[in-house]
Tab-separated table of C-alpha atoms in Angstrom:
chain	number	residue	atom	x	y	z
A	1491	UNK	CA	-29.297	52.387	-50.650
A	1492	UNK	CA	-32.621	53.768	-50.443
A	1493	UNK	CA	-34.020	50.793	-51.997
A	1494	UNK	CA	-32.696	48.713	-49.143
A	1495	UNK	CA	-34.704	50.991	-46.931
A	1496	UNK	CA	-37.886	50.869	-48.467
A	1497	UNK	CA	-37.556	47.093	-49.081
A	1498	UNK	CA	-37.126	46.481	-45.821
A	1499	UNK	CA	-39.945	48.364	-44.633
A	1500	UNK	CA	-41.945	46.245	-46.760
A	1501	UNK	CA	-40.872	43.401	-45.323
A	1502	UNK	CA	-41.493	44.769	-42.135
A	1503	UNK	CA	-45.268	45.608	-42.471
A	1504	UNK	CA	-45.745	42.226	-44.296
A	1505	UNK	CA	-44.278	40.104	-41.812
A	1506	UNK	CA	-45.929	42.503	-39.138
A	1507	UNK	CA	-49.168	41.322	-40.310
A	1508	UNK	CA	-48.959	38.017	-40.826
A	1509	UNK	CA	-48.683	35.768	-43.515
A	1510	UNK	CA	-52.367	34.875	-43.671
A	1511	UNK	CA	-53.592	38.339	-43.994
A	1512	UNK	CA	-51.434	39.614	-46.904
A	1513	UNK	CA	-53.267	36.262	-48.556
A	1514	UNK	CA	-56.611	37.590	-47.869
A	1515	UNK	CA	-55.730	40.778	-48.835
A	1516	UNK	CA	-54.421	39.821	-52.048
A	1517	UNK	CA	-57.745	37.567	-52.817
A	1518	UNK	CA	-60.271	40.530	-51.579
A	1519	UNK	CA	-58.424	42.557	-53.955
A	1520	UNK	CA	-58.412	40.469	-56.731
A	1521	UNK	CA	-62.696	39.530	-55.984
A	1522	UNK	CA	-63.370	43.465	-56.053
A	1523	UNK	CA	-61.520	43.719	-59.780
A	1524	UNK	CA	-63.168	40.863	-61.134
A	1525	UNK	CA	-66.566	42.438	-59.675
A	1526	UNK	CA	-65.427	45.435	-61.732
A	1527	UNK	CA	-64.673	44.224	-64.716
A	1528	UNK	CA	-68.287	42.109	-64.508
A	1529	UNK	CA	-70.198	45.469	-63.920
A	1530	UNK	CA	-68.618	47.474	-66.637
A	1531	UNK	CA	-70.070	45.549	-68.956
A	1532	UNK	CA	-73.362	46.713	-68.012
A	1533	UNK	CA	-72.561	50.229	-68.158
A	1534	UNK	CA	-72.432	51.980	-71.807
A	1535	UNK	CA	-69.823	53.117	-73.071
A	1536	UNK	CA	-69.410	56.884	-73.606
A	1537	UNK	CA	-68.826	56.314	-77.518
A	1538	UNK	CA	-72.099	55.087	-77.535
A	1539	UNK	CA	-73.934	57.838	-75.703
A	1540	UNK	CA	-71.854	60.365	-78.386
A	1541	UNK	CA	-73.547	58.533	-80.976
A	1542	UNK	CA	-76.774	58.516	-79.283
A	1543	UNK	CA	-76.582	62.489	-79.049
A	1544	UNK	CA	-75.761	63.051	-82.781
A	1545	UNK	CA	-78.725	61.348	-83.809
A	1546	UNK	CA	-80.799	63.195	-81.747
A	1547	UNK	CA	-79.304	66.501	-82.702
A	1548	UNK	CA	-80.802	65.459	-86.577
A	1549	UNK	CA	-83.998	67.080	-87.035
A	1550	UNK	CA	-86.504	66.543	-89.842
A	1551	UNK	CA	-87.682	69.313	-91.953
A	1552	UNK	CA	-90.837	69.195	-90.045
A	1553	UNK	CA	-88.861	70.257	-87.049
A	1554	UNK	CA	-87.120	72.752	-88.760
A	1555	UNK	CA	-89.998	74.368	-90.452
A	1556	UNK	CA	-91.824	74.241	-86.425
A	1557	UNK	CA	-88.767	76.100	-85.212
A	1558	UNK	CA	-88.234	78.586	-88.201
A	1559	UNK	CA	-92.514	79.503	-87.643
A	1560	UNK	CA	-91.715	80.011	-84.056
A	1561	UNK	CA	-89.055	82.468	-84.138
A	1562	UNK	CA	-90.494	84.195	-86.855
A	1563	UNK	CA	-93.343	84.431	-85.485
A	1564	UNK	CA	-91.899	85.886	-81.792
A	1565	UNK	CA	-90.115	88.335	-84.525
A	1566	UNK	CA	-92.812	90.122	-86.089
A	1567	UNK	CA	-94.911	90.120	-83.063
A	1568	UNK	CA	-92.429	92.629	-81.840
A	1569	UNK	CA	-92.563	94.963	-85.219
A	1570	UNK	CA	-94.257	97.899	-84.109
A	1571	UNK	CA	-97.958	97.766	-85.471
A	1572	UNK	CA	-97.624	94.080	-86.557
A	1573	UNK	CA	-99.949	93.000	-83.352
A	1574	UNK	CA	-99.939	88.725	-82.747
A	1575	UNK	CA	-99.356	86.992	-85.950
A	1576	UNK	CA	-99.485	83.556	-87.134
A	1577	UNK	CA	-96.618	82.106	-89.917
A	1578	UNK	CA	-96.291	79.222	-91.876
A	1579	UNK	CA	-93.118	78.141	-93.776
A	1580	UNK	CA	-93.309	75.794	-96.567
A	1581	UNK	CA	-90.314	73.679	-97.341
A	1582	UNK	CA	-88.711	72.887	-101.086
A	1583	UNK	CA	-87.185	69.335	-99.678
A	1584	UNK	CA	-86.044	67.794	-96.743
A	1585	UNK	CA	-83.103	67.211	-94.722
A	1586	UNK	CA	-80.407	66.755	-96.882
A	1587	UNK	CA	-76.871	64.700	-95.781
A	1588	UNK	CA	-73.936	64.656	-97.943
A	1589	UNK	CA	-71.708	61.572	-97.846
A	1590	UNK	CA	-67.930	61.229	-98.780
A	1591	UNK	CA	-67.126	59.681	-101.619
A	1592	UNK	CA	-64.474	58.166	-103.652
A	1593	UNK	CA	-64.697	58.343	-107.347
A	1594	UNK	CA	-62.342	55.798	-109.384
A	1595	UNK	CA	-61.565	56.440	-113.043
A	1596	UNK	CA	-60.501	53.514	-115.408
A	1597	UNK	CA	-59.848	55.304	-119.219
A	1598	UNK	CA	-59.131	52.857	-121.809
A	1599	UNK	CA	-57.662	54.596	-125.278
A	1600	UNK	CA	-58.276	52.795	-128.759
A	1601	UNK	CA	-56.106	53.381	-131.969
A	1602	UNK	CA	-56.739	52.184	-135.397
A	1603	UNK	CA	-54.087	52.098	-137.280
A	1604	UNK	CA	-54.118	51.721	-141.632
A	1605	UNK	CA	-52.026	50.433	-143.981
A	1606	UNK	CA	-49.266	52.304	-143.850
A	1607	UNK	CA	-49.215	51.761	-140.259
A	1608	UNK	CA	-49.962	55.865	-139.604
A	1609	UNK	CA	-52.602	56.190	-136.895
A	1610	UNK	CA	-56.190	57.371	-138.097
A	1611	UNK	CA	-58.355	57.852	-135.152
A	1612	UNK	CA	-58.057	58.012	-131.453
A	1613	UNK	CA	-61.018	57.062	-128.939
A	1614	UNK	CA	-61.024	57.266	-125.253
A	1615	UNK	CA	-63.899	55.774	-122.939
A	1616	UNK	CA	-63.766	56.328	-119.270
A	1617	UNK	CA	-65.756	54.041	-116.987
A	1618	UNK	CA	-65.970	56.157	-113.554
A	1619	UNK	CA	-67.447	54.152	-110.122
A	1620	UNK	CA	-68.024	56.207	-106.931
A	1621	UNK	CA	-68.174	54.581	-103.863
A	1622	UNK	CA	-69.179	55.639	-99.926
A	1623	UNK	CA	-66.757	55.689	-97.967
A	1624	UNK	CA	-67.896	53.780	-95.060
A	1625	UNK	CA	-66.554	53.792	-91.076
A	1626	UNK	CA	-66.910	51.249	-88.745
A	1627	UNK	CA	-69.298	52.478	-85.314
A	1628	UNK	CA	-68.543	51.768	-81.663
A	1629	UNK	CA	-71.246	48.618	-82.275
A	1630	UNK	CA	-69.591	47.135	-85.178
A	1631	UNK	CA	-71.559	48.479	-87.872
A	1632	UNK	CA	-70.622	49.797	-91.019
A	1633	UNK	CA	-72.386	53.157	-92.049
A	1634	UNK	CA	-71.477	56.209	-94.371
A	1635	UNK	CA	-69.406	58.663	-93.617
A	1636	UNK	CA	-71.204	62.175	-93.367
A	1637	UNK	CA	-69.740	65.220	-94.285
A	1638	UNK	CA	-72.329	67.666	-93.961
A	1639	UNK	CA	-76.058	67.762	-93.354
A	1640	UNK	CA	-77.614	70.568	-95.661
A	1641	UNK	CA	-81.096	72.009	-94.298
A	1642	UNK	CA	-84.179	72.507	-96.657
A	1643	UNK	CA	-84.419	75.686	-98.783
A	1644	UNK	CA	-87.977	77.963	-97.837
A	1645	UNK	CA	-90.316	77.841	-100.728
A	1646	UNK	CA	-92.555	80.226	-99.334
A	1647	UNK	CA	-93.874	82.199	-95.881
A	1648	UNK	CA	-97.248	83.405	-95.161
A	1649	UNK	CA	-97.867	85.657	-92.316
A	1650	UNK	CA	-101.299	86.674	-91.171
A	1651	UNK	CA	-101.300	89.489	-88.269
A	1652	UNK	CA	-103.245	92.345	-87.595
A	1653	UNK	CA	-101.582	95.373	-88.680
A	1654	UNK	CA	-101.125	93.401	-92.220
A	1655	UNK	CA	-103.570	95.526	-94.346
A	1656	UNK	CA	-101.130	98.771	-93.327
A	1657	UNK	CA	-98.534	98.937	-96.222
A	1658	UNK	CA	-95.843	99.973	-93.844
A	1659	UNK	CA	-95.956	97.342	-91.454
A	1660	UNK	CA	-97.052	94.955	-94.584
A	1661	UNK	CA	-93.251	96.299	-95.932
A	1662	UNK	CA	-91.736	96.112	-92.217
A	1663	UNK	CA	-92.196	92.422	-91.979
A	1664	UNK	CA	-91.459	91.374	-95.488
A	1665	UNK	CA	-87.910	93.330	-94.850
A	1666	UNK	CA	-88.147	91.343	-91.322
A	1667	UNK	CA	-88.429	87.678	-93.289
A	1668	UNK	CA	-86.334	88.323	-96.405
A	1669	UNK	CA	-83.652	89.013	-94.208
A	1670	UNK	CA	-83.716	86.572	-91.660
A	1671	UNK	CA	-84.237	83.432	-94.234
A	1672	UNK	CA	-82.518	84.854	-97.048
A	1673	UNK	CA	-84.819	84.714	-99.743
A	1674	UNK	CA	-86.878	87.117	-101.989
A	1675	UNK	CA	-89.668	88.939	-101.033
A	1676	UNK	CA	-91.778	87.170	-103.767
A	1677	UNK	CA	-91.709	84.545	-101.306
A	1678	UNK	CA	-93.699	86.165	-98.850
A	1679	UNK	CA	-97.015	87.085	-98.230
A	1680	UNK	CA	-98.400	89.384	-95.646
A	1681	UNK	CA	-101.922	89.904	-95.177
A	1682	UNK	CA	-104.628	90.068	-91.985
């Protein structure tokens, strides 16, 4: 019964304004959606501007070596005696990315048998292939699927500040590296 209602007040405000402009209505409504639709296109999608952010958030090893100098350096600055200081980090490798794979085994097993049909020796060969596993992008395009992204192991630090010919400080900001890159203090070197 309510149905009746509200389908007659439809008719009502329809035939209220006229045949004509429910037509124009219709077609300015239909013109704006099409207009839509046409200027969508020229906006990016946000899958895109995801993908455009996790390539930017890749640094190189340069990068990471610039930012690992900086903090160490703002780091021993502050150690008491250690005055302004300069550091330099030296890399083993680069950027490292790990892909996922798939590894497929195909084992073949050979028997020779003798005379009196008694087996005599058993020899297995396994051919293994590994293959990316790949994932299609919001553009279409095939690419590797990453798993991880490993960053470079520190070969070696040098620090040159002022208080670095006093063996305490000398011992204050080897303690300060070792244990902010996690490596041994063979790998560092603290002088003036």
């Amino acid at each position: 019964m309510q149905e009746n209602k509200q389908g007659s007040g439809m008719k009502k405000l329809f035939s209220g304004m006229g045949g004509d402009k429910v037509k124009n209505i219709i077609i300015v409504a239909g013109l704006v959606g099409i207009a839509l639709i046409f200027f969508s296109s020229f906006i990016k999608p946000s899958s895109q501007n995801q993908q455009e952010q996790e390539e930017s958030a890749t640094i190189t090893a340069e990068e990471y070596a610039d930012q690992l100098e900086k903090n160490l350096t703002e780091v021993i600055s502050s150690i008491q005696g250690a005055g302004p200081s300069k550091v330099m980090v030296t890399l083993e490798s680069g950027v490292q990315t790990k892909y996922a794979t798939e590894e497929k085994t195909n084992s073949e097993a050979s028997q020779d048998k003798d005379s009196n049909g008694e087996t005599t020796r058993s020899q297995q060969s396994g051919d293994s292939e590994i293959t990316y596993i790949t994932v299609r992008d919001a553009n279409g395009a095939e690419r590797a699927l990453e798993i991880t992204e490993i960053q470079p192991t520190v070969k070696g630090v040098v620090v040159v500040c002022s208080g670095g010919e006093d063996p305490v400080v000398q011992q204050r900001v080897i303690d300060a590296v070792t244990t902010a890159l996690n490596i041994s203090s063979k790998r560092v070197c603290v002088t003036r």
